[in-house]
Short mmCIF file of C-alpha atoms in Angstrom, two decimals:
data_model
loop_
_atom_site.label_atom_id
_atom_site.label_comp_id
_atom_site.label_asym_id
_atom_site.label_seq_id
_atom_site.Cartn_x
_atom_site.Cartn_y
_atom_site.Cartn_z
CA UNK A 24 37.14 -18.54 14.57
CA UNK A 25 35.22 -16.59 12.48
CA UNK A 26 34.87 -12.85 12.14
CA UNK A 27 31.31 -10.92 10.85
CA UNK A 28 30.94 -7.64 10.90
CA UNK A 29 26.71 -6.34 11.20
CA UNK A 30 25.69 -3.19 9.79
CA UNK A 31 22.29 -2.02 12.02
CA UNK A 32 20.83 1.28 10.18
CA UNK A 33 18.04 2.93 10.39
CA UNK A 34 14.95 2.28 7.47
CA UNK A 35 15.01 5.11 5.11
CA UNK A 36 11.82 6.04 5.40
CA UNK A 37 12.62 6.56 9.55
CA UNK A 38 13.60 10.16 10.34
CA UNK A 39 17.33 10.38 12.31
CA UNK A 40 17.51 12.54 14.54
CA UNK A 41 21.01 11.99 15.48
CA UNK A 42 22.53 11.99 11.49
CA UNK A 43 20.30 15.66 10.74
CA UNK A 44 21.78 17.45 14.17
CA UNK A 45 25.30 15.91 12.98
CA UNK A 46 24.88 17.06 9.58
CA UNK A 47 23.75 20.33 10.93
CA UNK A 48 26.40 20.92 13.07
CA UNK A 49 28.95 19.90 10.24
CA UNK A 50 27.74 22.74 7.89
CA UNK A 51 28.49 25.00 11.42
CA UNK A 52 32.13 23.85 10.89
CA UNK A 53 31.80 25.27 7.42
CA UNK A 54 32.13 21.54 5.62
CA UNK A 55 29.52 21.89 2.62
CA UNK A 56 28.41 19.69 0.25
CA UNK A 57 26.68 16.98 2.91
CA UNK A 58 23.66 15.77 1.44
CA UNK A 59 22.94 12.89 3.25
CA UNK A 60 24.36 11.54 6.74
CA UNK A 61 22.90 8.79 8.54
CA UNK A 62 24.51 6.99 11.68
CA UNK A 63 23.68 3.81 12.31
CA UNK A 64 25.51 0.75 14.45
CA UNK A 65 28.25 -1.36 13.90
CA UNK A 66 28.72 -4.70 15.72
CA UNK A 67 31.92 -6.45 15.57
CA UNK A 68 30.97 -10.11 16.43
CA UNK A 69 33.95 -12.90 16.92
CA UNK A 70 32.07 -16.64 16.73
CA UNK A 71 33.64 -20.14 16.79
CA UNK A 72 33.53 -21.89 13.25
CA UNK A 73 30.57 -23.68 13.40
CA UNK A 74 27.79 -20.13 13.94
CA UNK A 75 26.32 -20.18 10.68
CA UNK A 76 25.50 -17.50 8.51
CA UNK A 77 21.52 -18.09 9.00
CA UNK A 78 21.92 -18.12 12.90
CA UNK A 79 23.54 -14.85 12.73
CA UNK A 80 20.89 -13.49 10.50
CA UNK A 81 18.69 -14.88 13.05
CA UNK A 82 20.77 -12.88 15.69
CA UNK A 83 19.90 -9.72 13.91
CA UNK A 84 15.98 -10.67 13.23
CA UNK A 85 15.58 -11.65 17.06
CA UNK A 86 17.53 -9.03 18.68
CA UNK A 87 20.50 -6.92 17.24
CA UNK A 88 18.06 -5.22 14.92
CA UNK A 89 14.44 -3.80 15.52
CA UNK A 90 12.77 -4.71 12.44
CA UNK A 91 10.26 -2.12 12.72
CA UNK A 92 12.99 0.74 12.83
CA UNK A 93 15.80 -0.78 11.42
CA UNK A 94 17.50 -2.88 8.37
CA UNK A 95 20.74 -4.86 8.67
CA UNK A 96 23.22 -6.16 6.63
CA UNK A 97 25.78 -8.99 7.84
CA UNK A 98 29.87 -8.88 6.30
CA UNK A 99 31.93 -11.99 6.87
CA UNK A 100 35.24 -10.62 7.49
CA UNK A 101 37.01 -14.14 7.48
CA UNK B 17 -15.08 -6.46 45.93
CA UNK B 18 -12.61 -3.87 44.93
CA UNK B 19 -9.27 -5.29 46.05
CA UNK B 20 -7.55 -6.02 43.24
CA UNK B 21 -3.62 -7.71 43.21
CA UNK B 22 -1.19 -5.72 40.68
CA UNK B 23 1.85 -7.12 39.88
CA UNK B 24 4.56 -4.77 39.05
CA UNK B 25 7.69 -6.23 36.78
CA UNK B 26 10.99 -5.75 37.41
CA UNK B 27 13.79 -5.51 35.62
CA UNK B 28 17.32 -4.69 36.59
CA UNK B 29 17.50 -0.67 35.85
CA UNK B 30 13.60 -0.39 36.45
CA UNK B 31 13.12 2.48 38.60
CA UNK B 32 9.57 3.36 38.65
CA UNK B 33 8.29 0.50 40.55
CA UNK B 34 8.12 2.06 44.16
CA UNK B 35 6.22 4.88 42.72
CA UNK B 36 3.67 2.21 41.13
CA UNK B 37 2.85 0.24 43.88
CA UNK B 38 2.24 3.65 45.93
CA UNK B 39 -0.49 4.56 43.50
CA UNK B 40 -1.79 1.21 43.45
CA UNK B 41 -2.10 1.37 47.45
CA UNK B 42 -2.90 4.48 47.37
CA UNK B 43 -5.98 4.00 45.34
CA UNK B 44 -6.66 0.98 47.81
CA UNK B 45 -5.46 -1.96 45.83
CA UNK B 46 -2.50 -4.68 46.44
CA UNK B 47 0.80 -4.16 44.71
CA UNK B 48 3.78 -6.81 44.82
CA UNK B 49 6.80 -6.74 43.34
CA UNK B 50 7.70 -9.55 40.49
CA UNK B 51 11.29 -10.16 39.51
CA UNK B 52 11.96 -10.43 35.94
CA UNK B 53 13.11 -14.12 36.36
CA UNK B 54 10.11 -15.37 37.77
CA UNK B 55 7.81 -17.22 35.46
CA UNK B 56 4.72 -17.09 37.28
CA UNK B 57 1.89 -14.23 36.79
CA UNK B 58 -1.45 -15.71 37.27
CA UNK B 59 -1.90 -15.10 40.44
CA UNK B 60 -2.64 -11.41 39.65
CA UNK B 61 -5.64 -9.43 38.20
CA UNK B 62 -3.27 -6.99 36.13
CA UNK B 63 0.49 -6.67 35.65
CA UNK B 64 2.68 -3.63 35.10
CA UNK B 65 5.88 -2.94 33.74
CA UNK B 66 6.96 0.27 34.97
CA UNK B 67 9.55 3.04 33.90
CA UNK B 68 12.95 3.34 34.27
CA UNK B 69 15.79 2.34 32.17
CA UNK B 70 15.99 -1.78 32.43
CA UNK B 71 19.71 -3.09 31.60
CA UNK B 72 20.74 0.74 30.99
CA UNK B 73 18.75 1.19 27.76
CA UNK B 74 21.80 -0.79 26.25
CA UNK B 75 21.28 -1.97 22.64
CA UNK B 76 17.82 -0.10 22.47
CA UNK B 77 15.40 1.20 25.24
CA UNK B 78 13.19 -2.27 26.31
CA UNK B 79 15.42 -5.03 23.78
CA UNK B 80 17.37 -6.71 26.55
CA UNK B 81 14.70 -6.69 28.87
CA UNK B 82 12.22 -7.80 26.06
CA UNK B 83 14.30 -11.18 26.38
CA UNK B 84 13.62 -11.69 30.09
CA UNK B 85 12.21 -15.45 31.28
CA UNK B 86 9.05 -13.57 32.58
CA UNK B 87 8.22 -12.01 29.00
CA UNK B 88 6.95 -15.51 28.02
CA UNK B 89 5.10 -15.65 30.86
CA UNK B 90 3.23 -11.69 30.46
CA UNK B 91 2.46 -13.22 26.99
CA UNK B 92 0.37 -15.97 28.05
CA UNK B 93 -1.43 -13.80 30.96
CA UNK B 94 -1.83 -11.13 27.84
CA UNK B 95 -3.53 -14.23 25.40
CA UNK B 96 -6.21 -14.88 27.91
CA UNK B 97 -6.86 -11.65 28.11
CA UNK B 98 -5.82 -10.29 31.41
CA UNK B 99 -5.00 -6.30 31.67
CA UNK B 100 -0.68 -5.61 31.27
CA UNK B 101 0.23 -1.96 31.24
CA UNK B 102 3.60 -0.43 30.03
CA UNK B 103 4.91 2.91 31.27
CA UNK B 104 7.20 4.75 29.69
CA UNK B 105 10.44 2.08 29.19
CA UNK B 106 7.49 -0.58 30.21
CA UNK B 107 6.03 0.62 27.04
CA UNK B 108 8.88 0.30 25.23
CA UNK B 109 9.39 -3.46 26.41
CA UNK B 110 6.10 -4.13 25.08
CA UNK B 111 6.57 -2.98 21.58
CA UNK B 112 10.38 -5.00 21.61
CA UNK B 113 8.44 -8.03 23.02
CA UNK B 114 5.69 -8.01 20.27
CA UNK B 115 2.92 -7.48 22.51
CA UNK B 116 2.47 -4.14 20.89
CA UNK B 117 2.62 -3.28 17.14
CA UNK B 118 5.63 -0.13 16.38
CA UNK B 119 8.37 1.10 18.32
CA UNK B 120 9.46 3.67 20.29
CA UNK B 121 11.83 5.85 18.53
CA UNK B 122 14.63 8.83 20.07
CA UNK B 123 12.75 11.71 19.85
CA UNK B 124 13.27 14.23 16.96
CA UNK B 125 14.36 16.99 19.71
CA UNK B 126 17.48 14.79 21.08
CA UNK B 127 16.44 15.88 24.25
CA UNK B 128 14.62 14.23 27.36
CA UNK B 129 11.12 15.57 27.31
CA UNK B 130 10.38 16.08 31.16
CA UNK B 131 6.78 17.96 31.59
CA UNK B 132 3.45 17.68 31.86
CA UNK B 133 1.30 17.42 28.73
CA UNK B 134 -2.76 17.65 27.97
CA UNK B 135 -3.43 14.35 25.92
CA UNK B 136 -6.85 13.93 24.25
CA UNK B 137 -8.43 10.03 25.11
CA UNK B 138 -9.55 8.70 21.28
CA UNK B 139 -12.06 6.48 21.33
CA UNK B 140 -10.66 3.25 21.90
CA UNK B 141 -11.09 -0.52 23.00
CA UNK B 142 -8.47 -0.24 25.11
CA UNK B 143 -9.56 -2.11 29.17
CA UNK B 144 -6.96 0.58 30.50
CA UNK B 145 -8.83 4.24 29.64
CA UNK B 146 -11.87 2.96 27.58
CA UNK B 147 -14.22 4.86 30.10
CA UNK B 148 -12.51 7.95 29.85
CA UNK B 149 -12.84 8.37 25.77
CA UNK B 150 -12.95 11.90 24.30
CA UNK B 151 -11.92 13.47 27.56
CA UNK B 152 -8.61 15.71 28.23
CA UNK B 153 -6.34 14.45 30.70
CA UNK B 154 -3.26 15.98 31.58
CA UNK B 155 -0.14 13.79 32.70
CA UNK B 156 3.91 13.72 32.98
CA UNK B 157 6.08 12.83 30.69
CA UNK B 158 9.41 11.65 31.10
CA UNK B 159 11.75 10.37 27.81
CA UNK B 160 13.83 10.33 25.79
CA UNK B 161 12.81 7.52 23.47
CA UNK B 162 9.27 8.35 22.85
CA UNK B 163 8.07 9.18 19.48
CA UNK B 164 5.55 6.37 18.33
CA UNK B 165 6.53 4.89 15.16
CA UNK B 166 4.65 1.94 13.17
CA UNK B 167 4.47 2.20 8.92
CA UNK B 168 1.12 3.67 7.61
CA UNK B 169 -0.53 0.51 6.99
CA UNK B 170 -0.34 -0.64 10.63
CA UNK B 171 -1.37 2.71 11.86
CA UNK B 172 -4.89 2.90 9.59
CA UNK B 173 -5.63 -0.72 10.72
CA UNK B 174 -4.62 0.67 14.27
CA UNK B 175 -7.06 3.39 14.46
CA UNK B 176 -9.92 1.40 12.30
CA UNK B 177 -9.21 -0.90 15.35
CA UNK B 178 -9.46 2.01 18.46
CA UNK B 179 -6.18 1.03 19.27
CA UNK B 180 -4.47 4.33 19.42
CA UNK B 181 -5.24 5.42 22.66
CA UNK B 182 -3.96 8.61 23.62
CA UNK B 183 -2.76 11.89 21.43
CA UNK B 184 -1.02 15.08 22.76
CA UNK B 185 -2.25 18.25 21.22
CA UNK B 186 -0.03 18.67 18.26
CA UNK B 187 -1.60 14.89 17.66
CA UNK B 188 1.48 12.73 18.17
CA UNK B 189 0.78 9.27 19.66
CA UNK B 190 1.60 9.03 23.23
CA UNK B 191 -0.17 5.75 24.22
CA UNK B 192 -1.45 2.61 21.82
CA UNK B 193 -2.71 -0.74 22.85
CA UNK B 194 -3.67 -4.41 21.58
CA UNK B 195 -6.46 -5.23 19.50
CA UNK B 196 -8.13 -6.58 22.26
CA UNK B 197 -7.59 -4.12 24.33
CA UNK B 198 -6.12 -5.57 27.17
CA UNK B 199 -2.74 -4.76 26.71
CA UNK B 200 -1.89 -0.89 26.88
CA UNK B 201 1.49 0.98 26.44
CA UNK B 202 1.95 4.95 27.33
CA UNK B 203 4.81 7.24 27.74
CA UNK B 204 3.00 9.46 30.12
CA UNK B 205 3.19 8.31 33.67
CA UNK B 206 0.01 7.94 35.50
CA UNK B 207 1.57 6.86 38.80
CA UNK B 208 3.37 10.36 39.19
CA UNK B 209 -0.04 12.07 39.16
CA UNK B 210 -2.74 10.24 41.19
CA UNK B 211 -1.97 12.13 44.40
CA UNK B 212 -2.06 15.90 45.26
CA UNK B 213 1.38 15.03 47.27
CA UNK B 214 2.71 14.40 44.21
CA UNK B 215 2.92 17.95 43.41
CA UNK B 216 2.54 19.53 40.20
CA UNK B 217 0.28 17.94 38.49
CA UNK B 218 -3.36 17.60 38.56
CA UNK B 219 -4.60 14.91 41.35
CA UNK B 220 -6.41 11.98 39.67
CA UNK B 221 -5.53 12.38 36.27
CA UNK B 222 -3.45 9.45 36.86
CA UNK B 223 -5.70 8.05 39.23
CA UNK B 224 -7.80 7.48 35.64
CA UNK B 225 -5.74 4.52 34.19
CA UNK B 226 -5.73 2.93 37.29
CA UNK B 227 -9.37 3.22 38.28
CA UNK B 228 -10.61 2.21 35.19
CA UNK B 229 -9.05 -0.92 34.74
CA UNK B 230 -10.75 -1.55 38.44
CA UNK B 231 -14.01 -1.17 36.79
CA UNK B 232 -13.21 -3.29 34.10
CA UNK B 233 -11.80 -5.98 36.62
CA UNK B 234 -15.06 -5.36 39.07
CA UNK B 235 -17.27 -6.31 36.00
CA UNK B 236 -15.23 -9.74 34.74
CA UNK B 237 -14.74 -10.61 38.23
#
């Protein structure tokens, strides 16, 4: 079995709406010092040995990731 | 000579298609219902993939549904030309699908954006509202994923091209299509305002998207 762990985020240049109200209501709280917060996705994927690296990458292109919006970045966990 | 056959796509979580197919036989056209499984579309003069939220907007608004058996099938209809309009989370499968350039991104409020709104009609090749160009029309909105996104070289080849086809008044993007034309995505839902029993919003403005597309049809018939 192997174990990957896919980072979807957004593309810097796309505005988040999500990450600037967080960070917003953050500096409510009184936490300073923010100066950038983005929130993204995080798939946890469990795949039998054979899945290769490509085909997940192909995963991400196809689907898991808009590639207009978004980047992604692919961890093997073990 | 007017009685055209829509097909209206639908996915599970679609919600708009009953209010479609009322427009469509309201404005004295057939409307059928076409399950996203099928594979066959020929047999109609225009498709449409109406709102609503198809597989609970799970992943992003229109990606599951983008990977539908019938999506291969709207491709081919939309290569040879034929008419396919998007509304709203239609739209949005039409962007995830590839059939239209950008995406539809959460909108910068966080909130559902649920009124009616003036848009301006560029001048455009789009099949869908070509005949309508530099008018006002005024329409409802209902989204929450709806602010037009493509990079800046896509969107100067886009409007070089007459493929943006509708703007709000502070200019936005609310509707783009294909560069042929033929295939057409909005936000704005012309179904919810052909009628004056649909209630607040101006009869016909709607009515519009439908009935020009009717022309267009009446002319490559």
């Amino acid at each position: 079995m192997k174990h990957y762990n896919i980072y979807v985020t957004s593309k810097p240049v796309i505005y988040d709406p999500a990450g600037r109200a967080s960070e917003n209501t953050l500096a409510k709280l009184g936490f300073s010092g923010i100066e950038r917060l983005r929130i993204g996705k995080f798939i946890e994927m469990q795949c039998a040995d054979d899945v290769s690296l490509e085909s997940i990458k192909q995963m991400c292109d196809q689907l898991l990731a808009n590639p207009v919006l978004e980047d992604f970045r692919i961890e093997i966990v073990d | 000579m007017s009685d055209f056959r829509f097909g209206i796509v639908v996915f599970p979580g679609t919600n708009c298609e009953q209010d479609v197919a009322h427009a469509v036989r309201w404005l004295g056209h057939q409307a059928e219902y076409i399950w996203h499984q099928d594979t066959t579309v020929s047999q109609f003069d225009a498709l449409v993939l109406p709102g609503g939220s198809s597989y609970g907007n799970y992943l992003r608004p229109g990606a599951l549904a983008a990977a539908s058996p019938i999506i291969a099938a709207i491709s081919e209809y939309a290569a040879q030309g034929k008419p396919v309009l998007g509304i709203s989370n239609g739209f949005q499968i039409l962007t995830e699908a590839g059939l239209l350039p950008g995406a539809l991104q959460q909108n910068a409020s966080l909130t559902h954006i649920c009124e009616t709104l003036d848009f301006y009609v560029e001048k455009t090749v789009c099949q869908w509202l070509q005949l309508a160009s530099g008018t006002m029309i005024s329409l409802p909105v209902s989204h929450g994923f709806g602010s037009y996104y493509a990079d800046a070289a896509t969107l100067i080849q886009m409007e070089s091209n007459g493929q943006i086809v509708l703007r709000d008044t502070q200019a936005r993007i609310a509707a783009v299509c294909n560069e042929q034309g033929n295939v057409f995505g909005m936000m704005p839902h012309p179904e919810r305002a052909c009628e004056v029993l649909a209630a607040n919003h101006p009869a016909g403005a709607g009515g519009t998207v439908f009935s020009t597309i009717v022309k267009h049809l009446e002319v490559v018939r």
